Amino acid sequence: MKILVIGSGGREHALVWKLSRSRRVDKVYCAPGSAGIRQQAEPVDIGAGDLDKLADFAAREAIDLTVVGPEQPLVLGISDLFESRGLKVFGPGREAARLEGSKAFAKELMLENGIPTAACEVFSDLAEARRYVARDQPCVVKADGLAAGKGVILCSGRAEAEAALDDVMGRKIFGGAGDRVVIEERLIGEEASFMALMDGDDFLPLASSQDHKRVFDGDEGPNTGGMGACSPAPVVDAAVHDAVVERVLKPLSAGLKRRGLVYRGVLYAGLMVTEDGPKVLEFNCRFGDPECQPVMMRLETDLPSLLLATAEGRLREVNAEWSGQAAVCVVLASRGYPGEYETGMEISGLDTLESWSRGYAFHAGTTRRENRWHTGGGRVLGVTALGDTMAAATREAYEGVSRISWEGMHYRRDIARRAVDRNGS
Ligand code: AMP
Ligand code: GLY
């Protein structure tokens, strides 16, 4: 099989790494790829948003399956284009990808199908929105549309909510995404990530995982794309798992079908596990990053077979097996991230991990110059390891981290701590 992966981040590196280990795979391409991804895949110099060129490439090279990593090409309709040209693609079409692209659309589908989520109202008028928050409840102000994961402001009451609305709708700090805002009830609980493959008829839950969104230890500081992840997420016990299947995946799958939307790809549900059970914070139409890294490390089933079955609507024929081990991914970031960050710092120690048997360092933002690795992004590496317990996997991951350094390297010291505490080991 020849596979094309679209994207260039840590998630795509994990997908490429896993795909390249399959006996069914002859060759993996990655567009645009990265210096790190080049270790397992041939880079293709086409941007992730250049849909026509990507389709031309897939047709010319007779690619058997294209796997779309990030949301942007999905929201732009890459899967519709590929399908119209008879090319196999893993990832939902434009309409279904609005589950991630529009928070208002996602809420509408959840309400329509009785999926548990925070109560909310949608506003396109600033004065009306300000009147709504006058009741002075803890709430969350969200800009509609993609704002690079940044369009969410947590507010403890009226004053903070008014300031957030003025920023988002008045001063348009997230640009056009602030034309419409969703104001939500603020949920209390522990967050977890739940991904499932969906093929339009069936779904197949993947191993649970947990992200660490804030930049500093103890969940302090601004939100990031994710500073680390572990799998499984102990907060997703059997009861929570069943609740997600029964109250989220089944009704969502049926609801999409009723709307005539065929969702073929991975659905990511960001959950808040509350006292009343799991509630959906958000849907994404792609693998989580960095959740994908530990989840791929635990997957024992052939990945291309799973993705192809999804793309071909044959999910009912396959199953996913998971290692009983836990996996932990610690993200190493550039100084300043998620704000303005510096790049071009020389990374030392990375080559010493080449012989590491219990883990792997996925590249999220590196460059290679004169045979040396340099930083080239906000999130730079995702050092990921397996262990018999969550505590052992965490120790192993930090052991990997301890070998790497550059000036200004930042990472959280408490990835998976909550999971370890819950497990007792
Ligand atoms: P979102 O992009 O909607 O997932 O929001 C980003 C982050 O904001 C989430 O991971 C949560 O930490 C937080 N958040 C979003 N919505 C809520 C909510 N209704 N209640 C509490 N926290 C929330
Ligand atoms: N790590 C969260 C996300 O991928 O959206």
Tab-separated table of C-alpha atoms and ligand atoms in Angstrom:
chain	number	residue	atom	x	y	z
A	1	MET	CA	0.000	0.000	0.000
A	2	LYS	CA	1.066	3.570	-0.667
A	3	ILE	CA	-0.154	6.084	1.888
A	4	LEU	CA	-0.139	9.867	1.879
A	5	VAL	CA	-0.386	11.629	5.242
A	6	ILE	CA	-1.278	15.312	5.205
A	7	GLY	CA	0.170	17.596	7.861
A	8	SER	CA	3.476	18.301	9.553
A	9	GLY	CA	3.047	18.184	13.333
A	10	GLY	CA	3.614	15.723	16.157
A	11	ARG	CA	0.297	14.007	15.474
A	12	GLU	CA	1.270	13.396	11.864
A	13	HIS	CA	4.678	12.120	12.922
A	14	ALA	CA	2.984	9.593	15.227
A	15	LEU	CA	0.663	8.486	12.404
A	16	VAL	CA	3.544	8.185	9.934
A	17	TRP	CA	5.670	6.313	12.505
A	18	LYS	CA	2.887	3.809	13.137
A	19	LEU	CA	1.920	3.422	9.466
A	20	SER	CA	5.523	2.849	8.412
A	21	ARG	CA	5.785	-0.097	10.813
A	22	SER	CA	2.989	-1.972	9.041
A	23	ARG	CA	3.853	-4.887	6.791
A	24	ARG	CA	1.038	-3.833	4.476
A	25	VAL	CA	2.675	-0.488	3.766
A	26	ASP	CA	5.263	-0.133	1.017
A	27	LYS	CA	5.678	3.592	1.139
A	28	VAL	CA	4.505	6.568	3.187
A	29	TYR	CA	4.511	10.112	1.819
A	30	CYS	CA	3.827	13.163	3.934
A	31	ALA	CA	2.719	16.571	2.635
A	32	PRO	CA	4.281	18.849	3.558
A	33	GLY	CA	5.919	16.705	6.262
A	34	SER	CA	8.846	17.909	8.308
A	35	ALA	CA	12.500	17.204	8.947
A	36	GLY	CA	11.498	14.784	11.709
A	37	ILE	CA	8.800	13.042	9.680
A	38	ARG	CA	11.341	12.549	6.887
A	39	GLN	CA	12.828	9.781	9.065
A	40	GLN	CA	9.892	7.527	8.104
A	41	ALA	CA	8.150	9.202	5.173
A	42	GLU	CA	9.092	10.865	1.924
A	43	PRO	CA	8.262	14.552	2.110
A	44	VAL	CA	6.026	16.066	-0.580
A	45	ASP	CA	6.385	19.788	-1.089
A	46	ILE	CA	2.680	20.671	-1.134
A	47	GLY	CA	0.959	22.619	1.636
A	48	ALA	CA	-1.867	21.032	3.653
A	49	GLY	CA	-4.303	23.627	2.267
A	50	ASP	CA	-3.399	23.143	-1.403
A	51	LEU	CA	-6.206	20.692	-2.093
A	52	ASP	CA	-6.027	20.460	-5.885
A	53	LYS	CA	-2.311	19.819	-5.900
A	54	LEU	CA	-2.696	17.176	-3.192
A	55	ALA	CA	-5.379	15.397	-5.216
A	56	ASP	CA	-3.213	15.601	-8.365
A	57	PHE	CA	-0.326	14.063	-6.441
A	58	ALA	CA	-2.471	11.254	-4.993
A	59	ALA	CA	-3.842	10.426	-8.445
A	60	ARG	CA	-0.440	10.555	-10.151
A	61	GLU	CA	1.274	8.375	-7.535
A	62	ALA	CA	-1.684	5.965	-7.274
A	63	ILE	CA	-1.938	6.519	-3.525
A	64	ASP	CA	-4.136	3.852	-1.914
A	65	LEU	CA	-5.168	5.954	1.065
A	66	THR	CA	-4.745	9.586	2.067
A	67	VAL	CA	-4.884	10.282	5.810
A	68	VAL	CA	-5.718	13.871	6.702
A	69	GLY	CA	-4.072	15.015	9.947
A	70	PRO	CA	-5.179	18.594	10.667
A	71	GLU	CA	-8.663	20.109	10.572
A	72	GLN	CA	-7.993	22.893	8.098
A	73	PRO	CA	-8.007	20.791	4.891
A	74	LEU	CA	-11.054	18.875	6.183
A	75	VAL	CA	-12.980	22.064	6.831
A	76	LEU	CA	-11.951	23.228	3.345
A	77	GLY	CA	-13.466	20.067	1.867
A	78	ILE	CA	-10.459	17.926	0.956
A	79	SER	CA	-12.403	14.686	1.424
A	80	ASP	CA	-15.218	15.786	-0.902
A	81	LEU	CA	-12.646	16.663	-3.551
A	82	PHE	CA	-10.759	13.374	-3.192
A	83	GLU	CA	-13.956	11.325	-3.279
A	84	SER	CA	-15.189	13.164	-6.368
A	85	ARG	CA	-11.961	12.098	-8.052
A	86	GLY	CA	-12.258	8.488	-6.913
A	87	LEU	CA	-9.407	8.792	-4.389
A	88	LYS	CA	-9.658	7.067	-1.007
A	89	VAL	CA	-9.411	9.410	1.937
A	90	PHE	CA	-9.571	9.142	5.734
A	91	GLY	CA	-11.365	12.190	7.127
A	92	PRO	CA	-14.913	13.578	7.037
A	93	GLY	CA	-16.292	15.806	4.283
A	94	ARG	CA	-16.738	19.541	4.590
A	95	GLU	CA	-20.272	19.466	5.980
A	96	ALA	CA	-19.475	16.885	8.674
A	97	ALA	CA	-16.201	18.637	9.540
A	98	ARG	CA	-18.321	21.591	10.683
A	99	LEU	CA	-18.628	19.611	13.925
A	100	GLU	CA	-15.207	21.124	14.619
A	101	GLY	CA	-15.317	24.139	12.314
A	102	SER	CA	-18.398	25.677	13.900
A	103	LYS	CA	-19.070	25.479	17.621
A	104	ALA	CA	-22.645	26.630	16.982
A	105	PHE	CA	-23.248	23.759	14.559
A	106	ALA	CA	-21.770	21.262	17.044
A	107	LYS	CA	-24.093	22.538	19.777
A	108	GLU	CA	-27.078	22.342	17.469
A	109	LEU	CA	-26.343	18.683	16.706
A	110	MET	CA	-25.841	17.905	20.387
A	111	LEU	CA	-29.142	19.519	21.369
A	112	GLU	CA	-30.973	17.868	18.480
A	113	ASN	CA	-29.723	14.436	19.582
A	114	GLY	CA	-29.854	14.779	23.356
A	115	ILE	CA	-26.075	14.578	23.774
A	116	PRO	CA	-25.013	15.810	27.241
A	117	THR	CA	-23.200	19.138	27.027
A	118	ALA	CA	-23.075	22.501	28.779
A	119	ALA	CA	-26.190	24.674	28.471
A	120	CYS	CA	-25.550	27.494	26.044
A	121	GLU	CA	-26.878	30.409	24.010
A	122	VAL	CA	-25.631	31.806	20.717
A	123	PHE	CA	-25.361	35.554	20.131
A	124	SER	CA	-24.418	37.708	17.172
A	125	ASP	CA	-25.311	40.956	18.927
A	126	LEU	CA	-22.976	42.366	21.576
A	127	ALA	CA	-25.673	44.205	23.544
A	128	GLU	CA	-27.823	41.069	23.768
A	129	ALA	CA	-24.849	38.980	24.831
A	130	ARG	CA	-24.008	41.511	27.551
A	131	ARG	CA	-27.592	41.394	28.837
A	132	TYR	CA	-27.384	37.580	29.024
A	133	VAL	CA	-24.255	37.549	31.209
A	134	ALA	CA	-25.756	40.104	33.591
A	135	ARG	CA	-27.111	37.170	35.654
A	136	ASP	CA	-23.550	36.803	36.924
A	137	GLN	CA	-22.950	33.026	36.652
A	138	PRO	CA	-19.632	31.288	35.983
A	139	CYS	CA	-19.565	30.926	32.206
A	140	VAL	CA	-17.400	30.393	29.150
A	141	VAL	CA	-17.306	32.747	26.157
A	142	LYS	CA	-16.415	31.014	22.863
A	143	ALA	CA	-15.829	32.626	19.487
A	144	ASP	CA	-17.613	30.708	16.734
A	145	GLY	CA	-15.418	29.350	13.973
A	146	LEU	CA	-11.794	28.341	14.149
A	147	ALA	CA	-9.561	30.546	16.247
A	148	ALA	CA	-6.589	28.166	16.443
A	149	GLY	CA	-7.917	26.689	19.677
A	150	LYS	CA	-7.651	30.070	21.318
A	151	GLY	CA	-11.203	31.361	20.993
A	152	VAL	CA	-12.293	30.256	24.478
A	153	ILE	CA	-12.385	32.485	27.570
A	154	LEU	CA	-13.305	31.100	31.011
A	155	CYS	CA	-15.132	33.653	33.159
A	156	SER	CA	-16.003	33.483	36.846
A	157	GLY	CA	-18.871	35.978	36.646
A	158	ARG	CA	-20.398	39.048	35.065
A	159	ALA	CA	-17.413	41.406	34.989
A	160	GLU	CA	-15.094	38.908	33.335
A	161	ALA	CA	-17.780	37.839	30.893
A	162	GLU	CA	-18.458	41.441	29.833
A	163	ALA	CA	-14.766	42.061	29.287
A	164	ALA	CA	-14.495	38.846	27.238
A	165	LEU	CA	-17.469	39.819	25.085
A	166	ASP	CA	-16.037	43.288	24.473
A	167	ASP	CA	-12.766	41.669	23.367
A	168	VAL	CA	-14.253	38.982	21.155
A	169	MET	CA	-17.292	40.756	19.650
A	170	GLY	CA	-16.303	44.394	20.020
A	171	ARG	CA	-12.555	44.517	19.461
A	172	LYS	CA	-12.563	41.264	17.408
A	173	ILE	CA	-9.408	39.888	18.991
A	174	PHE	CA	-10.071	36.591	17.189
A	175	GLY	CA	-11.061	38.332	13.958
A	176	GLY	CA	-14.214	37.252	12.124
A	177	ALA	CA	-14.650	34.276	14.474
A	178	GLY	CA	-16.007	36.835	16.944
A	179	ASP	CA	-19.037	37.767	14.821
A	180	ARG	CA	-20.910	35.076	16.655
A	181	VAL	CA	-20.253	33.844	20.191
A	182	VAL	CA	-21.454	30.895	22.196
A	183	ILE	CA	-21.890	31.555	25.925
A	184	GLU	CA	-21.813	28.339	27.920
A	185	GLU	CA	-22.467	27.159	31.428
A	186	ARG	CA	-19.074	26.472	33.035
A	187	LEU	CA	-18.772	22.758	33.826
A	188	ILE	CA	-16.876	21.357	36.808
A	189	GLY	CA	-14.985	18.071	36.635
A	190	GLU	CA	-11.989	16.356	35.088
A	191	GLU	CA	-11.302	16.536	31.357
A	192	ALA	CA	-10.572	13.557	29.119
A	193	SER	CA	-10.320	12.874	25.407
A	194	PHE	CA	-12.326	10.185	23.698
A	195	MET	CA	-11.694	9.331	20.061
A	196	ALA	CA	-13.609	6.940	17.854
A	197	LEU	CA	-13.349	5.880	14.242
A	198	MET	CA	-16.633	6.403	12.369
A	199	ASP	CA	-17.596	5.206	8.906
A	200	GLY	CA	-21.126	6.510	8.466
A	201	ASP	CA	-22.766	3.379	9.876
A	202	ASP	CA	-20.586	2.066	12.667
A	203	PHE	CA	-18.085	3.426	15.128
A	204	LEU	CA	-15.075	1.952	16.893
A	205	PRO	CA	-13.911	3.608	20.130
A	206	LEU	CA	-10.144	4.095	20.482
A	207	ALA	CA	-8.243	3.970	23.764
A	208	SER	CA	-9.036	6.874	26.071
A	209	SER	CA	-6.503	9.626	26.677
A	210	GLN	CA	-5.991	12.835	28.596
A	211	ASP	CA	-4.461	16.099	27.428
A	212	HIS	CA	-2.783	18.778	29.566
A	213	LYS	CA	-3.871	22.028	27.972
A	214	ARG	CA	-2.410	24.734	30.174
A	215	VAL	CA	1.171	25.759	29.700
A	216	PHE	CA	2.345	25.502	33.322
A	217	ASP	CA	2.318	22.818	36.035
A	218	GLY	CA	-0.860	22.526	38.074
A	219	ASP	CA	-2.973	23.593	35.059
A	220	GLU	CA	-1.868	27.210	35.370
A	221	GLY	CA	-1.310	29.762	32.630
A	222	PRO	CA	-2.864	30.110	29.189
A	223	ASN	CA	-4.306	27.295	27.074
A	224	THR	CA	-2.025	25.658	24.521
A	225	GLY	CA	-2.511	23.053	21.802
A	226	GLY	CA	-1.579	20.532	24.515
A	227	MET	CA	1.544	20.144	26.679
A	228	GLY	CA	1.386	16.392	27.110
A	229	ALA	CA	-0.965	13.449	27.164
A	230	CYS	CA	-1.389	10.002	28.617
A	231	SER	CA	-3.366	6.937	27.632
A	232	PRO	CA	-5.479	5.452	29.056
A	233	ALA	CA	-7.250	8.194	31.030
A	234	PRO	CA	-8.178	6.533	34.335
A	235	VAL	CA	-11.108	8.950	34.779
A	236	VAL	CA	-12.696	7.158	31.801
A	237	ASP	CA	-13.666	4.047	33.741
A	238	ALA	CA	-16.047	1.418	32.411
A	239	ALA	CA	-19.127	3.415	33.403
A	240	VAL	CA	-17.873	6.604	31.734
A	241	HIS	CA	-16.851	4.632	28.654
A	242	ASP	CA	-20.306	3.103	28.364
A	243	ALA	CA	-21.950	6.462	28.923
A	244	VAL	CA	-19.906	7.984	26.076
A	245	VAL	CA	-20.876	5.147	23.743
A	246	GLU	CA	-24.582	5.246	24.664
A	247	ARG	CA	-25.149	8.969	25.139
A	248	VAL	CA	-22.638	10.503	22.734
A	249	LEU	CA	-21.454	8.195	19.953
A	250	LYS	CA	-24.712	6.360	19.217
A	251	PRO	CA	-26.951	9.434	19.112
A	252	LEU	CA	-24.333	11.466	17.211
A	253	SER	CA	-23.872	8.744	14.647
A	254	ALA	CA	-27.644	8.465	14.176
A	255	GLY	CA	-28.051	12.251	14.099
A	256	LEU	CA	-25.408	12.697	11.411
A	257	LYS	CA	-27.099	10.031	9.353
A	258	ARG	CA	-30.509	11.705	9.694
A	259	ARG	CA	-28.958	14.861	8.292
A	260	GLY	CA	-27.547	12.883	5.404
A	261	LEU	CA	-23.964	13.434	6.525
A	262	VAL	CA	-21.590	10.516	6.050
A	263	TYR	CA	-18.801	10.900	8.613
A	264	ARG	CA	-15.777	8.806	7.692
A	265	GLY	CA	-12.767	9.495	9.847
A	266	VAL	CA	-11.952	9.951	13.471
A	267	LEU	CA	-14.228	11.838	15.801
A	268	TYR	CA	-12.634	13.417	18.850
A	269	ALA	CA	-14.858	14.257	21.796
A	270	GLY	CA	-13.348	16.546	24.400
A	271	LEU	CA	-15.153	15.530	27.597
A	272	MET	CA	-15.709	16.994	31.008
A	273	VAL	CA	-16.402	14.105	33.366
A	274	THR	CA	-18.788	15.728	35.835
A	275	GLU	CA	-20.693	14.364	38.837
A	276	ASP	CA	-23.570	13.744	36.411
A	277	GLY	CA	-21.394	11.771	33.998
A	278	PRO	CA	-19.472	12.799	30.876
A	279	LYS	CA	-20.482	15.958	29.012
A	280	VAL	CA	-19.094	17.033	25.661
A	281	LEU	CA	-16.990	20.210	25.642
A	282	GLU	CA	-16.125	20.059	21.974
A	283	PHE	CA	-15.903	17.830	18.938
A	284	ASN	CA	-12.911	17.707	16.625
A	285	CYS	CA	-12.912	15.992	13.261
A	286	ARG	CA	-9.307	14.694	13.562
A	287	PHE	CA	-6.949	12.976	15.979
A	288	GLY	CA	-6.009	14.972	19.051
A	289	ASP	CA	-2.484	16.354	19.186
A	290	PRO	CA	-0.704	15.265	21.411
A	291	GLU	CA	-3.235	12.555	22.391
A	292	CYS	CA	-2.538	10.726	19.120
A	293	GLN	CA	1.068	10.087	20.192
A	294	PRO	CA	0.433	7.892	23.289
A	295	VAL	CA	-2.636	6.306	21.685
A	296	MET	CA	-0.641	5.228	18.614
A	297	MET	CA	2.071	3.866	20.851
A	298	ARG	CA	-0.453	1.586	22.566
A	299	LEU	CA	-2.189	0.415	19.393
A	300	GLU	CA	-1.439	-3.219	18.599
A	301	THR	CA	-3.716	-3.570	15.571
A	302	ASP	CA	-2.421	-2.749	12.090
A	303	LEU	CA	-3.177	0.984	11.688
A	304	PRO	CA	-3.541	1.148	7.868
A	305	SER	CA	-6.089	-1.683	8.039
A	306	LEU	CA	-8.167	0.293	10.534
A	307	LEU	CA	-7.973	3.548	8.574
A	308	LEU	CA	-8.729	1.861	5.257
A	309	ALA	CA	-11.717	0.021	6.762
A	310	THR	CA	-12.977	3.388	7.992
A	311	ALA	CA	-12.549	5.050	4.598
A	312	GLU	CA	-14.272	2.137	2.855
A	313	GLY	CA	-17.191	1.912	5.301
A	314	ARG	CA	-16.120	-1.518	6.604
A	315	LEU	CA	-15.590	-0.695	10.268
A	316	ARG	CA	-17.833	-3.542	11.401
A	317	GLU	CA	-15.229	-5.988	10.031
A	318	VAL	CA	-12.371	-4.751	12.237
A	319	ASN	CA	-11.436	-4.428	15.875
A	320	ALA	CA	-8.724	-2.545	17.736
A	321	GLU	CA	-6.389	-4.183	20.245
A	322	TRP	CA	-4.506	-2.100	22.813
A	323	SER	CA	-1.399	-2.761	24.797
A	324	GLY	CA	-2.112	-3.258	28.506
A	325	GLN	CA	0.738	-0.847	29.111
A	326	ALA	CA	0.231	2.865	29.684
A	327	ALA	CA	1.797	5.547	27.485
A	328	VAL	CA	2.823	9.071	28.385
A	329	CYS	CA	3.816	11.923	26.051
A	330	VAL	CA	5.644	14.980	27.389
A	331	VAL	CA	5.702	17.962	25.025
A	332	LEU	CA	8.882	20.034	24.904
A	333	ALA	CA	8.103	23.590	23.847
A	334	SER	CA	9.963	26.726	22.866
A	335	ARG	CA	10.393	29.588	25.318
A	336	GLY	CA	7.387	31.896	25.009
A	337	TYR	CA	4.891	29.346	23.671
A	338	PRO	CA	1.854	29.666	23.363
A	339	GLY	CA	2.607	33.353	22.878
A	340	GLU	CA	5.374	34.544	20.609
A	341	TYR	CA	8.194	32.064	20.788
A	342	GLU	CA	11.768	31.803	19.626
A	343	THR	CA	13.032	29.248	17.112
A	344	GLY	CA	16.370	28.207	15.647
A	345	MET	CA	17.870	26.966	18.928
A	346	GLU	CA	20.147	23.978	18.592
A	347	ILE	CA	18.756	20.843	20.251
A	348	SER	CA	21.192	18.554	21.960
A	349	GLY	CA	20.783	14.933	23.006
A	350	LEU	CA	18.111	13.917	20.521
A	351	ASP	CA	20.369	11.443	18.741
A	352	THR	CA	20.938	9.573	22.014
A	353	LEU	CA	17.252	8.556	21.910
A	354	GLU	CA	17.654	6.642	18.658
A	355	SER	CA	18.398	3.442	20.570
A	356	TRP	CA	15.606	4.027	23.095
A	357	SER	CA	13.549	0.825	23.148
A	358	ARG	CA	10.660	1.884	25.367
A	359	GLY	CA	9.870	5.205	23.746
A	360	TYR	CA	10.167	7.595	20.852
A	361	ALA	CA	10.545	11.335	20.403
A	362	PHE	CA	7.947	12.559	17.906
A	363	HIS	CA	8.846	15.771	16.112
A	364	ALA	CA	6.289	18.570	16.189
A	365	GLY	CA	8.463	21.513	15.152
A	366	THR	CA	12.111	20.849	14.359
A	367	THR	CA	14.434	21.674	11.491
A	368	ARG	CA	17.646	19.956	10.407
A	369	ARG	CA	20.694	22.060	9.462
A	370	GLU	CA	24.243	20.844	8.973
A	371	ASN	CA	23.364	17.494	10.505
A	372	ARG	CA	22.006	19.090	13.665
A	373	TRP	CA	18.456	19.429	15.000
A	374	HIS	CA	17.094	22.901	15.693
A	375	THR	CA	13.815	24.149	17.121
A	376	GLY	CA	11.338	25.295	14.492
A	377	GLY	CA	7.963	25.652	16.208
A	378	GLY	CA	6.109	26.344	19.452
A	379	ARG	CA	5.701	22.689	20.304
A	380	VAL	CA	8.982	21.064	19.299
A	381	LEU	CA	9.020	17.427	20.442
A	382	GLY	CA	6.622	14.944	22.040
A	383	VAL	CA	8.724	12.523	24.067
A	384	THR	CA	6.528	9.448	24.432
A	385	ALA	CA	7.115	6.205	26.343
A	386	LEU	CA	5.399	3.006	27.420
A	387	GLY	CA	5.452	1.472	30.907
A	388	ASP	CA	3.732	-1.307	32.797
A	389	THR	CA	1.961	1.248	34.963
A	390	MET	CA	1.169	4.922	34.401
A	391	ALA	CA	3.867	5.767	36.948
A	392	ALA	CA	6.434	3.644	35.098
A	393	ALA	CA	5.509	5.170	31.723
A	394	THR	CA	5.807	8.640	33.250
A	395	ARG	CA	9.245	7.882	34.704
A	396	GLU	CA	10.373	6.502	31.365
A	397	ALA	CA	9.094	9.518	29.410
A	398	TYR	CA	10.853	11.958	31.756
A	399	GLU	CA	13.990	9.852	31.521
A	400	GLY	CA	13.832	10.471	27.761
A	401	VAL	CA	13.193	14.163	28.350
A	402	SER	CA	16.242	14.425	30.629
A	403	ARG	CA	18.528	13.610	27.721
A	404	ILE	CA	17.297	16.526	25.599
A	405	SER	CA	17.999	20.199	26.013
A	406	TRP	CA	18.172	23.549	24.298
A	407	GLU	CA	18.284	27.071	25.545
A	408	GLY	CA	14.817	28.083	26.715
A	409	MET	CA	13.278	24.576	26.520
A	410	HIS	CA	10.040	24.451	28.488
A	411	TYR	CA	7.949	21.483	29.572
A	412	ARG	CA	5.525	20.550	32.294
A	413	ARG	CA	6.836	18.388	35.110
A	414	ASP	CA	3.422	17.015	36.049
A	415	ILE	CA	2.193	15.232	32.924
A	416	ALA	CA	0.051	12.203	33.911
A	417	ARG	CA	0.279	13.054	37.630
A	418	ARG	CA	-3.476	13.124	37.971
A	419	ALA	CA	-3.735	9.766	36.177
A	420	VAL	CA	-1.061	8.256	38.429
A	421	ASP	CA	-2.847	9.594	41.526
A	422	ARG	CA	-6.144	8.101	40.394
A	423	ASN	CA	-4.540	4.726	39.634
A	424	GLY	CA	-2.411	4.655	42.743
A	425	SER	CA	0.512	3.648	40.508
B	1	AMP	P1	-12.871	24.105	23.732
B	1	AMP	O1	-11.966	24.611	22.657
B	1	AMP	O2	-14.284	24.451	23.542
B	1	AMP	O3	-12.667	22.669	24.049
B	1	AMP	O4	-12.354	24.806	25.051
B	1	AMP	C1	-11.002	24.781	25.442
B	1	AMP	C2	-10.888	24.506	26.918
B	1	AMP	O5	-11.688	25.415	27.670
B	1	AMP	C3	-11.411	23.145	27.305
B	1	AMP	O6	-10.446	22.156	27.144
B	1	AMP	C4	-11.760	23.361	28.765
B	1	AMP	O7	-10.585	23.318	29.562
B	1	AMP	C5	-12.286	24.745	28.768
B	1	AMP	N1	-13.758	24.766	28.624
B	1	AMP	C6	-14.440	24.885	27.476
B	1	AMP	N2	-15.765	24.868	27.688
B	1	AMP	C7	-15.946	24.724	29.013
B	1	AMP	C8	-17.092	24.637	29.860
B	1	AMP	N3	-18.349	24.704	29.381
B	1	AMP	N4	-16.892	24.494	31.183
B	1	AMP	C9	-15.644	24.433	31.691
B	1	AMP	N5	-14.518	24.519	30.939
B	1	AMP	C10	-14.653	24.662	29.622
B	2	GLY	N1	-5.015	18.289	22.223
B	2	GLY	C1	-6.264	18.846	21.911
B	2	GLY	C2	-6.591	18.878	20.492
B	2	GLY	O1	-5.953	18.249	19.674
B	2	GLY	O2	-7.540	19.565	20.140
